[in-house]
Tab-separated table of C-alpha atoms in Angstrom:
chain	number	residue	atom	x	y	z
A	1	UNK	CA	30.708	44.013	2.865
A	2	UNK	CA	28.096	42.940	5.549
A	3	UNK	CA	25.293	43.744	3.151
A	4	UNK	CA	26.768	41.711	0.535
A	5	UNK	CA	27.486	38.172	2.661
A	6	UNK	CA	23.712	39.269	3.936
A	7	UNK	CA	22.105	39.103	0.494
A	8	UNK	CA	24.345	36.257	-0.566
A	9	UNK	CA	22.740	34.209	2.375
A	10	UNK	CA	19.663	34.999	1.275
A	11	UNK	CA	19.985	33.801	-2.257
A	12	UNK	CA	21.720	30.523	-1.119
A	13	UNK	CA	18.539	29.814	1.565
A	14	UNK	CA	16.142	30.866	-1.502
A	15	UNK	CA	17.910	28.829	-4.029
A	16	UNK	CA	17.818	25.566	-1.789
A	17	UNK	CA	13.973	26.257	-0.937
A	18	UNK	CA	13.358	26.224	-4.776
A	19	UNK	CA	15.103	22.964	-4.950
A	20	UNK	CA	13.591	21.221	-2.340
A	21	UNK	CA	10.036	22.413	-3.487
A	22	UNK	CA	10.755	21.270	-7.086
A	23	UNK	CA	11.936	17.922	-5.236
A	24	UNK	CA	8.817	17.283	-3.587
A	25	UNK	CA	6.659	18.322	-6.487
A	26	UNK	CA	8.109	15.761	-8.408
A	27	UNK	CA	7.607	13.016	-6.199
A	28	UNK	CA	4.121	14.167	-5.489
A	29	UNK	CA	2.891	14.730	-8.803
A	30	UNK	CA	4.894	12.626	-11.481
A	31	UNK	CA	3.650	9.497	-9.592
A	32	UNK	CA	-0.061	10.501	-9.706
A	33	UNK	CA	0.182	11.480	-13.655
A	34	UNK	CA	1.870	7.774	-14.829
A	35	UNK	CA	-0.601	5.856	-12.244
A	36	UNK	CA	-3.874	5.157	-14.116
A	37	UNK	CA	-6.132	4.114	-11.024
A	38	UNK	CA	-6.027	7.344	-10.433
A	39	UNK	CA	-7.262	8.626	-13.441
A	40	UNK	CA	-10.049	5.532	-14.494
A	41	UNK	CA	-11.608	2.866	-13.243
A	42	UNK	CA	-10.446	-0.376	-14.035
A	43	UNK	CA	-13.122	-1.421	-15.984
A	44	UNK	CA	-12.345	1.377	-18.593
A	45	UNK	CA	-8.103	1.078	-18.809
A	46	UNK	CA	-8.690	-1.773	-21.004
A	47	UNK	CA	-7.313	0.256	-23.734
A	48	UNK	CA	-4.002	-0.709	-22.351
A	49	UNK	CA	-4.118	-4.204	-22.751
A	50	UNK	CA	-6.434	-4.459	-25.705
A	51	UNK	CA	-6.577	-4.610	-29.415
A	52	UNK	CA	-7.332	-1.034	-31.449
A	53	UNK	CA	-11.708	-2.149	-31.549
A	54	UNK	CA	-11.203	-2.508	-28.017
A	55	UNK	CA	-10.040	0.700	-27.226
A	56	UNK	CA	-12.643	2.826	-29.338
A	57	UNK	CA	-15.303	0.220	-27.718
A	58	UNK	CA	-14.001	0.397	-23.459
A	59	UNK	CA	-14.747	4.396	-23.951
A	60	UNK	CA	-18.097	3.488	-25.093
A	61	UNK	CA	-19.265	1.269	-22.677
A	62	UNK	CA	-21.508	3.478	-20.601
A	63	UNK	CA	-23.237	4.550	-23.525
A	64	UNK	CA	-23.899	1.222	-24.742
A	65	UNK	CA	-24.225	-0.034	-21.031
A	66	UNK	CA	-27.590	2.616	-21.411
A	67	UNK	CA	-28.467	1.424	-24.597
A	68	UNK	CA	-28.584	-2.861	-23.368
A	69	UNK	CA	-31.704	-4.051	-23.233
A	70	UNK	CA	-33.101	-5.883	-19.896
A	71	UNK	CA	-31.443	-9.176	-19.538
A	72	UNK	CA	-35.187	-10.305	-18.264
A	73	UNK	CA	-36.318	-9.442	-21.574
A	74	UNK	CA	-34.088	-11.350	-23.263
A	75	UNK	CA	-35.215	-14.129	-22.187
A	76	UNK	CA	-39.162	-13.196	-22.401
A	77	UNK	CA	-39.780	-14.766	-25.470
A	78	UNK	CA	-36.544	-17.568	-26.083
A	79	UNK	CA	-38.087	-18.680	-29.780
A	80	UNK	CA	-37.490	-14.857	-31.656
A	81	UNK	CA	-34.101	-14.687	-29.683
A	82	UNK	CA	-33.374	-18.275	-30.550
A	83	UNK	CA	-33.931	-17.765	-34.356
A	84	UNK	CA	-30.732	-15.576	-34.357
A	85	UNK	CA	-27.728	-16.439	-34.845
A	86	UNK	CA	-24.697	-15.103	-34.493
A	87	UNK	CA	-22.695	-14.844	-37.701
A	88	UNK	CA	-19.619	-16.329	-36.039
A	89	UNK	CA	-21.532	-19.599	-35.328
A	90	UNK	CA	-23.006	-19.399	-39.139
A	91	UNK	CA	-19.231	-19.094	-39.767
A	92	UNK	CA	-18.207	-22.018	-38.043
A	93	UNK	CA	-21.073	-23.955	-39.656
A	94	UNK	CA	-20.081	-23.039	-42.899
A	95	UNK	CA	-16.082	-23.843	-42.122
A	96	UNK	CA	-17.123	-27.206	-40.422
A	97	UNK	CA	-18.752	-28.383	-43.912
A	98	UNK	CA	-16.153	-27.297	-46.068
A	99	UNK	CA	-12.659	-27.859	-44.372
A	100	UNK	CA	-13.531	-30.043	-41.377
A	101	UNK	CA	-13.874	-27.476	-38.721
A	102	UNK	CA	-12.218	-28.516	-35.472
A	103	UNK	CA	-13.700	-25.584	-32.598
A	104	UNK	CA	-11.124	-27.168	-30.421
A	105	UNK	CA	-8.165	-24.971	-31.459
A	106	UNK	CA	-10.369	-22.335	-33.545
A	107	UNK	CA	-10.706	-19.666	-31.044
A	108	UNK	CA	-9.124	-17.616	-29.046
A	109	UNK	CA	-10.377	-17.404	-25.208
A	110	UNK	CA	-9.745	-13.878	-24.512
A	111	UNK	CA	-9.728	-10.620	-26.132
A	112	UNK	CA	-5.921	-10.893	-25.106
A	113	UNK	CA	-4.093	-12.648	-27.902
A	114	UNK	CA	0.016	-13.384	-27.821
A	115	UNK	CA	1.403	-10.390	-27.814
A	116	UNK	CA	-1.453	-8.350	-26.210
A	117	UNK	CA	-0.512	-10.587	-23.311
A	118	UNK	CA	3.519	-10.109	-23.185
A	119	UNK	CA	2.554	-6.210	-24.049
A	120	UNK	CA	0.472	-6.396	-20.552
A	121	UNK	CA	3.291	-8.461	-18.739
A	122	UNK	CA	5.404	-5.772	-19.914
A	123	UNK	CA	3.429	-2.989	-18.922
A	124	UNK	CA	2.715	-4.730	-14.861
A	125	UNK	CA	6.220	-4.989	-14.079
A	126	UNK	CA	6.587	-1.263	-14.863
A	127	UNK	CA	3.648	-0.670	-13.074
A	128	UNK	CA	4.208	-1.565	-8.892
A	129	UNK	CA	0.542	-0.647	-8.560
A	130	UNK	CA	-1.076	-2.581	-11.078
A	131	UNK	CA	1.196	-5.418	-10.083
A	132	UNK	CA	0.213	-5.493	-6.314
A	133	UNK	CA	-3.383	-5.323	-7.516
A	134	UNK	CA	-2.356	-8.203	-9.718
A	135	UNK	CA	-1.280	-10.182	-6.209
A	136	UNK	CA	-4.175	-9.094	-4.059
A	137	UNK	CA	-6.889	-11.374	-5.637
A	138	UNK	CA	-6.504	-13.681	-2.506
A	139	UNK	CA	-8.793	-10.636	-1.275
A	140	UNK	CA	-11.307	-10.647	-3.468
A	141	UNK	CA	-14.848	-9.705	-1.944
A	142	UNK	CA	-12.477	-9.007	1.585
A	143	UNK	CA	-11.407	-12.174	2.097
A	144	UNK	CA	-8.059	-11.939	3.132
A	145	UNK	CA	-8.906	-9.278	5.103
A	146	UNK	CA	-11.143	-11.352	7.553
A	147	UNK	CA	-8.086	-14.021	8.173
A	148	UNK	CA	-5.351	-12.336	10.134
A	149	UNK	CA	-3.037	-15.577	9.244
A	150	UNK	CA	-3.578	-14.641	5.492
A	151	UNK	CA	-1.727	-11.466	5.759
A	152	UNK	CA	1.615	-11.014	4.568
A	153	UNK	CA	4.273	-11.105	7.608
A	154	UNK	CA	7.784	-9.612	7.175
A	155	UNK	CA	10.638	-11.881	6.827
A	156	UNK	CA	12.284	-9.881	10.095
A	157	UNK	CA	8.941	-10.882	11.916
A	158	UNK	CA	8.511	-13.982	10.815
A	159	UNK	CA	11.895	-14.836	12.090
A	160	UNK	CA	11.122	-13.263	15.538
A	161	UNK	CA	7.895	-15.132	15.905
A	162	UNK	CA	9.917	-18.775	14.841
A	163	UNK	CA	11.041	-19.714	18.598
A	164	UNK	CA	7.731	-18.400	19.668
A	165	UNK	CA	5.635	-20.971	17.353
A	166	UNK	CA	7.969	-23.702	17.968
A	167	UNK	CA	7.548	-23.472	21.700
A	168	UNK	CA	3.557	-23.763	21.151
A	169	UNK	CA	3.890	-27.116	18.923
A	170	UNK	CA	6.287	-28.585	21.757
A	171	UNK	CA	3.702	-27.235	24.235
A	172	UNK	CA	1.018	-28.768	22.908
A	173	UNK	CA	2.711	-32.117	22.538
A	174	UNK	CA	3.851	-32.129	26.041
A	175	UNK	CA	0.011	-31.695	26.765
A	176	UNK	CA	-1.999	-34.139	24.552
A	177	UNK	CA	-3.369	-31.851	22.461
A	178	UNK	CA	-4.108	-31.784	18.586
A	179	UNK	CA	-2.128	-29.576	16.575
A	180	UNK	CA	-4.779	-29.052	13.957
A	181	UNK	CA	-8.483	-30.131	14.233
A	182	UNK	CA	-10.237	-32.466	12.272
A	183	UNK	CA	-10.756	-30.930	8.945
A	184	UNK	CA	-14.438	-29.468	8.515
A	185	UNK	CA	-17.355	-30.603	5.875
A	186	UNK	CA	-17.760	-29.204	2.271
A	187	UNK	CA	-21.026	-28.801	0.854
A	188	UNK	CA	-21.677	-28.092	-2.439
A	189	UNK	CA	-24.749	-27.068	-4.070
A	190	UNK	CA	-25.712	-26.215	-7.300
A	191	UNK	CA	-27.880	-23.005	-7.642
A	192	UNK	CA	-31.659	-23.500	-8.249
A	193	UNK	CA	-33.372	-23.618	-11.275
A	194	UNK	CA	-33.153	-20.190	-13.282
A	195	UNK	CA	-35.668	-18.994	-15.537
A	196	UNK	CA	-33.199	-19.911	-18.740
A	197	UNK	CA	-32.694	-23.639	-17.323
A	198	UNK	CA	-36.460	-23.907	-17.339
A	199	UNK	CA	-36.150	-22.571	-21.236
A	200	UNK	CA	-33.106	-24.704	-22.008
A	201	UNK	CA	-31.392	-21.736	-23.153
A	202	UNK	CA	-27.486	-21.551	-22.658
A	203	UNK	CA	-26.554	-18.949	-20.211
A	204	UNK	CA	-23.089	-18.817	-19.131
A	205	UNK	CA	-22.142	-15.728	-17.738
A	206	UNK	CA	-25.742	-14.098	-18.345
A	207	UNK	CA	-27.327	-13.122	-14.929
A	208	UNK	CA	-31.223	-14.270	-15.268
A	209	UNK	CA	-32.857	-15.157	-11.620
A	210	UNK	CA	-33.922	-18.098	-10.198
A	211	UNK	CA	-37.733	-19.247	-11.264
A	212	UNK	CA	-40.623	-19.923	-9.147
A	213	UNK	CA	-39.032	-24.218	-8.932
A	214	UNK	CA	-35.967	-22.384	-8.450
A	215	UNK	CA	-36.558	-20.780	-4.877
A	216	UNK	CA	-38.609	-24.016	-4.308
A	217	UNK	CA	-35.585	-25.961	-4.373
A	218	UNK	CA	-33.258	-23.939	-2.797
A	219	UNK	CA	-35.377	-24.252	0.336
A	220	UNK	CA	-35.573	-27.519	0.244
A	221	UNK	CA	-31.820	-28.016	0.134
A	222	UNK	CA	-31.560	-25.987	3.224
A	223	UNK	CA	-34.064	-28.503	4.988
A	224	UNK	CA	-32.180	-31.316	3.927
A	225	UNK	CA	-29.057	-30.100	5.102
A	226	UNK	CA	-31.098	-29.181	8.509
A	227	UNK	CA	-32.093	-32.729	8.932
A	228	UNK	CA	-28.903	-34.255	8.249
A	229	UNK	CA	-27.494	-31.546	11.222
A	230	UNK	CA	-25.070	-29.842	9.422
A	231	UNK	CA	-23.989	-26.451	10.253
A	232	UNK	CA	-21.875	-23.909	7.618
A	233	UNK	CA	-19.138	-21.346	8.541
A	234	UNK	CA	-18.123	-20.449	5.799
A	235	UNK	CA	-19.881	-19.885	2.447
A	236	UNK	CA	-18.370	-19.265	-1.459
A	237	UNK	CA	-20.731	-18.346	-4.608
A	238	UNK	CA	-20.161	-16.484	-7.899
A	239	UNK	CA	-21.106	-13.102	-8.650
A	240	UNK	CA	-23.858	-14.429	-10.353
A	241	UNK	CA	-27.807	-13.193	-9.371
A	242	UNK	CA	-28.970	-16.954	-9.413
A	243	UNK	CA	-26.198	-18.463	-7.336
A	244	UNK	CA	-26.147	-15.630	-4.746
A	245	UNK	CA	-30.162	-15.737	-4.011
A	246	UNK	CA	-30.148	-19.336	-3.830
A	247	UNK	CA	-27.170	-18.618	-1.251
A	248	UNK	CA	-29.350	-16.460	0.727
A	249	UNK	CA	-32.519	-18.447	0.659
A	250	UNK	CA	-30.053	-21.604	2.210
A	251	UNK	CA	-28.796	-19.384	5.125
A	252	UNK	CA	-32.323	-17.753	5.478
A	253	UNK	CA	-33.859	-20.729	6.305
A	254	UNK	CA	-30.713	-21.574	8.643
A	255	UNK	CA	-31.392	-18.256	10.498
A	256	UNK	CA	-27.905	-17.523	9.819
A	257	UNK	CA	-27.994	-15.064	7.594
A	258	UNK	CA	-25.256	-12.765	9.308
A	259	UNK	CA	-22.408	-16.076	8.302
A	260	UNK	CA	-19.679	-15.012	6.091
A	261	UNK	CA	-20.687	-15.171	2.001
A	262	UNK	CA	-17.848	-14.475	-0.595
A	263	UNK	CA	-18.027	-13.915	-4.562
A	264	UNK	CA	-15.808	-14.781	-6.601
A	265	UNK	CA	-15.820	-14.720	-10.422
A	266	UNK	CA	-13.798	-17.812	-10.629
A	267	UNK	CA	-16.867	-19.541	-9.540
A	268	UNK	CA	-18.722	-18.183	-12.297
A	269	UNK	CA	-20.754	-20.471	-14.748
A	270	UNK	CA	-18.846	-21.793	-18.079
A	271	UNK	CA	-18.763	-18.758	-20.924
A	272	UNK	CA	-20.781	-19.978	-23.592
A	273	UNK	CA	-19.606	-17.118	-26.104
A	274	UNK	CA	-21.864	-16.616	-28.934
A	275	UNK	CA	-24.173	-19.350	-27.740
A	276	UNK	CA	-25.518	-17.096	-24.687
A	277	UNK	CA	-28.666	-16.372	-25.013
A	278	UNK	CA	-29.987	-19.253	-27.889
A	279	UNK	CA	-31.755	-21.931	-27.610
A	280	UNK	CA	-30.250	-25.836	-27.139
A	281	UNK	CA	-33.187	-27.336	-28.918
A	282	UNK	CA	-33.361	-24.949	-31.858
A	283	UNK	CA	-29.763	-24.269	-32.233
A	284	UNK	CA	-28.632	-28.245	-32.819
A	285	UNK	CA	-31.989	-28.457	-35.131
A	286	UNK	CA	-30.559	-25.487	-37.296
A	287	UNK	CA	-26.693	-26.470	-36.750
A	288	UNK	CA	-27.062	-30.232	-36.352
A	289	UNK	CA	-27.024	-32.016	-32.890
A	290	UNK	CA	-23.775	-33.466	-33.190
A	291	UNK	CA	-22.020	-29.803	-33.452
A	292	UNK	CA	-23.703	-28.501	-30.713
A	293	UNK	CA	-23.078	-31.459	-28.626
A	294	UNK	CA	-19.199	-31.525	-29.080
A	295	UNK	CA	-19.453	-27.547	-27.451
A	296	UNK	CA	-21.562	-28.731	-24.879
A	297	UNK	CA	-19.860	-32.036	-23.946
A	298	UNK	CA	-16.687	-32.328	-25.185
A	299	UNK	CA	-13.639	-31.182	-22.623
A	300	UNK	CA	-11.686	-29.084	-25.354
A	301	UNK	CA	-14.050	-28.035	-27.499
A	302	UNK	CA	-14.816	-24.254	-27.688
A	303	UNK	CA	-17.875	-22.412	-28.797
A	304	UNK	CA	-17.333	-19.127	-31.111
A	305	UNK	CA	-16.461	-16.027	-29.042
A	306	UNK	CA	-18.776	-13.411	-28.006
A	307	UNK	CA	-18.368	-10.428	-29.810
A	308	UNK	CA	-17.654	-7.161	-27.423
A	309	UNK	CA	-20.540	-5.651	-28.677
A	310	UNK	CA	-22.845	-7.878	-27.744
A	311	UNK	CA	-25.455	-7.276	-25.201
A	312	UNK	CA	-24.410	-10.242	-22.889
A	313	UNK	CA	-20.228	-9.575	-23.031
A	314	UNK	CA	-19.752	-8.432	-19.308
A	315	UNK	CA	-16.960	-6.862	-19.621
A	316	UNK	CA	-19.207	-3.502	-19.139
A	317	UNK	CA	-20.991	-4.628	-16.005
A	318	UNK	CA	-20.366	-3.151	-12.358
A	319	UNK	CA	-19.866	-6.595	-11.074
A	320	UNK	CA	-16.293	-6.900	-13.026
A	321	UNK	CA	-14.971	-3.811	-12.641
A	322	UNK	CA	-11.908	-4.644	-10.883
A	323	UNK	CA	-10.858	-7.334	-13.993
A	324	UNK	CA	-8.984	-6.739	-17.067
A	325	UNK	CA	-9.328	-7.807	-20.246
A	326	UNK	CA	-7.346	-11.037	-19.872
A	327	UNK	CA	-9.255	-12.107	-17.581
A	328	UNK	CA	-12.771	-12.216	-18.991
A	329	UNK	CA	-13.386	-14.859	-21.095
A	330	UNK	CA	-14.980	-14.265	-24.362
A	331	UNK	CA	-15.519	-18.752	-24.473
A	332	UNK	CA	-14.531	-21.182	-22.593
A	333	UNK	CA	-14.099	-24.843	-22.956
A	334	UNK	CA	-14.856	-27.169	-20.394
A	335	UNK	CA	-11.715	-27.384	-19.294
A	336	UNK	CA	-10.806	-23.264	-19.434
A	337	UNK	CA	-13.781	-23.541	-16.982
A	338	UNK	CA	-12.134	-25.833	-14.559
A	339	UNK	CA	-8.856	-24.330	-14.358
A	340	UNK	CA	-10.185	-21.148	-13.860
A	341	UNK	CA	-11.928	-22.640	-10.624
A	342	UNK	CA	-9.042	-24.430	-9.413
A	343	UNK	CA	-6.914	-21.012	-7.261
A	344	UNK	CA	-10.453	-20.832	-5.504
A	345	UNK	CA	-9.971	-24.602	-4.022
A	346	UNK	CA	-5.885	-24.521	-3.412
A	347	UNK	CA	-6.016	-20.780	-2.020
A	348	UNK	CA	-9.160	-20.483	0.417
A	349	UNK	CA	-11.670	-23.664	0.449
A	350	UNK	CA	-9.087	-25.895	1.831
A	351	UNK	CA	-7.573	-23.659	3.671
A	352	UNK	CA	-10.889	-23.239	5.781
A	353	UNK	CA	-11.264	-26.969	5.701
A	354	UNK	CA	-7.563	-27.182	7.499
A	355	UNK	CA	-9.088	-25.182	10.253
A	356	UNK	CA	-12.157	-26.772	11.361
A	357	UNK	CA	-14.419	-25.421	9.433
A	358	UNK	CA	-17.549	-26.816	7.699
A	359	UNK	CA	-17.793	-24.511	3.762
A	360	UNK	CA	-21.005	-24.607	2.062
A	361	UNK	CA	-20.093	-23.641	-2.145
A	362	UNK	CA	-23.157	-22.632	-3.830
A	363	UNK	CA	-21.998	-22.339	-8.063
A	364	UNK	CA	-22.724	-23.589	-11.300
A	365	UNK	CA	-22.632	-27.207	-13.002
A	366	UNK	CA	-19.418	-26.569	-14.638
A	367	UNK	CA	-17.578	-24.714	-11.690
A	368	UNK	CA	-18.665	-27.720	-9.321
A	369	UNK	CA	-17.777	-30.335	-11.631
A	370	UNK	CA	-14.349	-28.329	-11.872
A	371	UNK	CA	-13.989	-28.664	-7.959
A	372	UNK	CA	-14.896	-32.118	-7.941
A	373	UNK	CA	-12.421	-33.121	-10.428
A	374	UNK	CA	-9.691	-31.819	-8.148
A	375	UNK	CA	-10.902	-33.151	-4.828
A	376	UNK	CA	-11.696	-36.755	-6.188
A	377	UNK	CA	-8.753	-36.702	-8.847
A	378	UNK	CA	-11.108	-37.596	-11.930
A	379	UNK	CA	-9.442	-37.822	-15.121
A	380	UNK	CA	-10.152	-35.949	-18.130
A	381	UNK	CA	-12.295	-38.497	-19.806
A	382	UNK	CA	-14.391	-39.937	-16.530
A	383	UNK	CA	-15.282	-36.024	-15.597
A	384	UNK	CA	-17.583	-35.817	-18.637
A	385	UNK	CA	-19.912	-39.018	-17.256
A	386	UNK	CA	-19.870	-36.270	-13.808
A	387	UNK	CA	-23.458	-34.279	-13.741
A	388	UNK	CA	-24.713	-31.927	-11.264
A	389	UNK	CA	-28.354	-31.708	-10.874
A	390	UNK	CA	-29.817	-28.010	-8.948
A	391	UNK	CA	-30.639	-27.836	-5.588
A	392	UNK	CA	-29.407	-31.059	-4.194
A	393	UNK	CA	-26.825	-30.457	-1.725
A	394	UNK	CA	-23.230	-32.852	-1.869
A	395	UNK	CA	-21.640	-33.856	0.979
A	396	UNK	CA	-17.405	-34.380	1.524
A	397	UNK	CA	-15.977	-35.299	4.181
A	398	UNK	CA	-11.731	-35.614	4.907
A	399	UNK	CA	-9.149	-37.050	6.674
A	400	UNK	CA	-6.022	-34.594	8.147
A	401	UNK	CA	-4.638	-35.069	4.862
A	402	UNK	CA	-7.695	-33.474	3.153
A	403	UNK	CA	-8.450	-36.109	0.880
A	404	UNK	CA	-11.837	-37.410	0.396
A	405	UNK	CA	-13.653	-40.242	2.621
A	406	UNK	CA	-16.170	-42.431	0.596
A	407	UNK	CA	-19.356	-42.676	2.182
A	408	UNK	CA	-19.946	-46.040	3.964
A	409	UNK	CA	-23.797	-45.947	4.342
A	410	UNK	CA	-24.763	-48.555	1.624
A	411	UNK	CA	-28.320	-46.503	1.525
A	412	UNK	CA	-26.784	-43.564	0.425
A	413	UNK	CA	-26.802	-41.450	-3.098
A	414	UNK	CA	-23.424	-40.894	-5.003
A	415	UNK	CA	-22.277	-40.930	-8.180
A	416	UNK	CA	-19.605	-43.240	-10.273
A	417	UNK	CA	-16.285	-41.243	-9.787
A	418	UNK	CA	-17.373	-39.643	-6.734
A	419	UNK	CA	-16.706	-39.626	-3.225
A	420	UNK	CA	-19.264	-36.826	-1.966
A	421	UNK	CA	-22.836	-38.042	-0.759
A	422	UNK	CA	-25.758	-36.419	-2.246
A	423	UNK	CA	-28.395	-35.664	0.292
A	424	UNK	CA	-31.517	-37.224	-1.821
A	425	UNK	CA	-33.036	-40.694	-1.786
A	426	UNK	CA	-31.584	-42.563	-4.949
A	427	UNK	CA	-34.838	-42.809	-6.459
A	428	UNK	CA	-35.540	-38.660	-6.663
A	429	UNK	CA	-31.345	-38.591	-7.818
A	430	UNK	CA	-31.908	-40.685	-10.734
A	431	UNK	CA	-34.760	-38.509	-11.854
A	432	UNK	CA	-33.048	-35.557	-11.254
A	433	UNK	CA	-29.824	-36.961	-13.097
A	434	UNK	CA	-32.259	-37.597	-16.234
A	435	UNK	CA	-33.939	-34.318	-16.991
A	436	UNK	CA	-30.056	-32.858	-16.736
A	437	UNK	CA	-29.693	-35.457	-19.754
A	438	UNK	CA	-32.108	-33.481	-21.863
A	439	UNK	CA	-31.995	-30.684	-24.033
């Protein structure tokens, strides 16, 4: 009878190991198996949010990334690459003649249509992991990471530390002192000249380097921002080869090259689409001036899409591995471009301003002219009389409210609809401001 209760004990203990075990092995493995970051990289799950081409293409990618041919080379002789076109700009030629083709509501921006989006909406609320990735782009590059007060607090903390904070503010009342400090200087600079601006090829998100008037300028800049005695803190580029050298050649000749540089795509130039690559002056002789214009100029208007297979989509590239498919554009308008660069000002650059400190953004024409139109409040008609020239450095400055002080020197260089100073003698702007005019 013993035995029996013995070997009955036994069984129970053995039966309620087995349970736990299977227990555990289920919350161990089942998680693993439905999480996809474990399995790719997210450069190649875009056959989750992507049309049927898509998928068969995203698998592809590293065999076509060997296949690409040097992006210097593409540029190496701009007349044989200018000569061909794309068929969906022949296309829209074509469609513009015979049914009054308006590019302002022909295309699509993304690979992403309607429902491709709600499917991925779907599919990141039943995915917690995809959806915190979703909310960490304030840390893009690590920069959330470097400010401590950008970190998410508890509400149980936050509640804790209330008393704590308010005692400070009274404290500092009590004594005379500021609660915030003046808010620091922006400077914003337009990369250098790149070997495709010296071709008058559009470039958009393709990554040639600067040229030999390119590096030229870039140190230059830095010396006129030396004379004026400004300092930088703080420093936001693109992930784009042109705009991060002529970063680097700026703090170089600061001797500062150990100061803080983050890259953010949202800073990137304005995707061209099909046009990447061609020529200005030989595409509006082919497609007529007036065509080409309206995509270059006009603040709706949308070139025709790259197509995934081309050479220049970078949806294949290292440098956006951590986007999806939503979020690389395939074209952009002028003002896709701007909103797109808008999270970088509300989110980080004026958040460093707040505190004191002086941010240098080194970007694109489109990008800047996308920051200005927020800081200065230009409306959507005055932005597109806004240019940028390369390599002359714009100065802001604020009141505790953050918005823009004019400059009051009657000697210095703006421009209509502008409150930031350029750092050039009128004469050199004007110049400058011309040869953007041509094409």
């Amino acid at each position: 009878m013993a035995f029996n209760k013995q070997k009955s004990c036994y069984c129970s203990k053995t039966i309620t190991f087995l349970c736990a075990s299977t227990t555990i092995l289920k919350l161990l493995i089942i998680p693993l198996l439905s999480c996809e970051s474990f399995i790719l990289p997210q450069h190649l799950r875009q056959n989750q949010v992507t049309t049927t081409a898509t998928r068969n293409f995203s698998f592809r990618s590293s065999t076509l990334l060997l296949a690409k041919p040097d992006i210097n080379d593409s540029y190496a002789d701009t007349n044989e690459d200018s000569t061909r076109f794309p068929d969906s700009i022949t296309a829209a030629q074509q469609q513009q003649q015979t049914t009054g083709y308006d590019s302002e509501s022909g295309y699509s921006r993304t690979l992403v249509n309607k429902s491709e989006r709600k499917r991925l909406a779907r599919y990141l609320r039943r995915n917690r992991l995809l959806l915190e990735q979703k909310e960490t782009e304030m840390n893009e590059d690590g920069y959330a990471d470097m400010e401590i007060n950008g970190r998410k607090r508890k509400f149980w903390k936050k509640v804790l530390l209330s008393p704590y904070k308010a005692g400070r503010k009274v404290t500092r009342i009590f004594r005379g002192e500021r609660s915030m400090p003046e808010p620091g200087t922006l400077i914003l600079i337009r990369h250098g000249e790149s070997d495709w601006n010296a071709n008058k090829t559009f470039t958009g998100w393709a990554d040639p380097d600067l040229s030999p008037q390119g590096f030229r300028e870039m140190q230059y800049a830095a010396r006129l921002l030396l004379e004026g005695g400004y300092e930088i803190d703080i420093v936001f580029t693109s992930r784009l080869k042109r705009a991060i050298r002529s970063t680097y050649l700026v703090i170089q000749e600061f001797g500062q090259v150990y100061l803080p540089v983050f890259k953010s795509w949202r800073l990137n130039e304005r995707m061209y689409g099909a046009l990447t690559g061609l020529s200005k002056k030989e595409t509006a002789e082919q497609l007529g001036a007036e065509l080409v214009q309206s995509w270059r100029g006009s603040l709706n208007s949308r070139p025709p899409p790259l197509s995934p297979k081309d050479h220049f989509w970078p949806g294949r590239l290292r440098q956006y591995y951590d986007l999806d498919a939503s979020e690389i554009p395939l074209t952009e308008s002028l003002n896709d471009c701007m909103i797109r660069t808008r999270p970088v000002w509300e989110k980080k650059i004026s958040y460093q301003l707040l505190m004191g400190r002086n941010v240098m953004v080194v970007a694109h024409a489109n990008t800047l002219r996308g920051l200005v139109k927020t800081i200065d409040g230009i409306g959507d008609e005055e932005i597109q009389e806004v240019s940028i020239p390369t390599g002359i450095p714009i100065i802001y400055k604020f009141d505790k409210s953050l918005k823009p002080i004019p400059p009051t020197a009657t000697h210095s260089a703006s421009q209509q609809h502008m409150s930031g100073q350029f750092l050039e003698k009128p004469g050199v702007l004007k110049e400058a401001l011309k040869r953007e005019e041509e094409w």
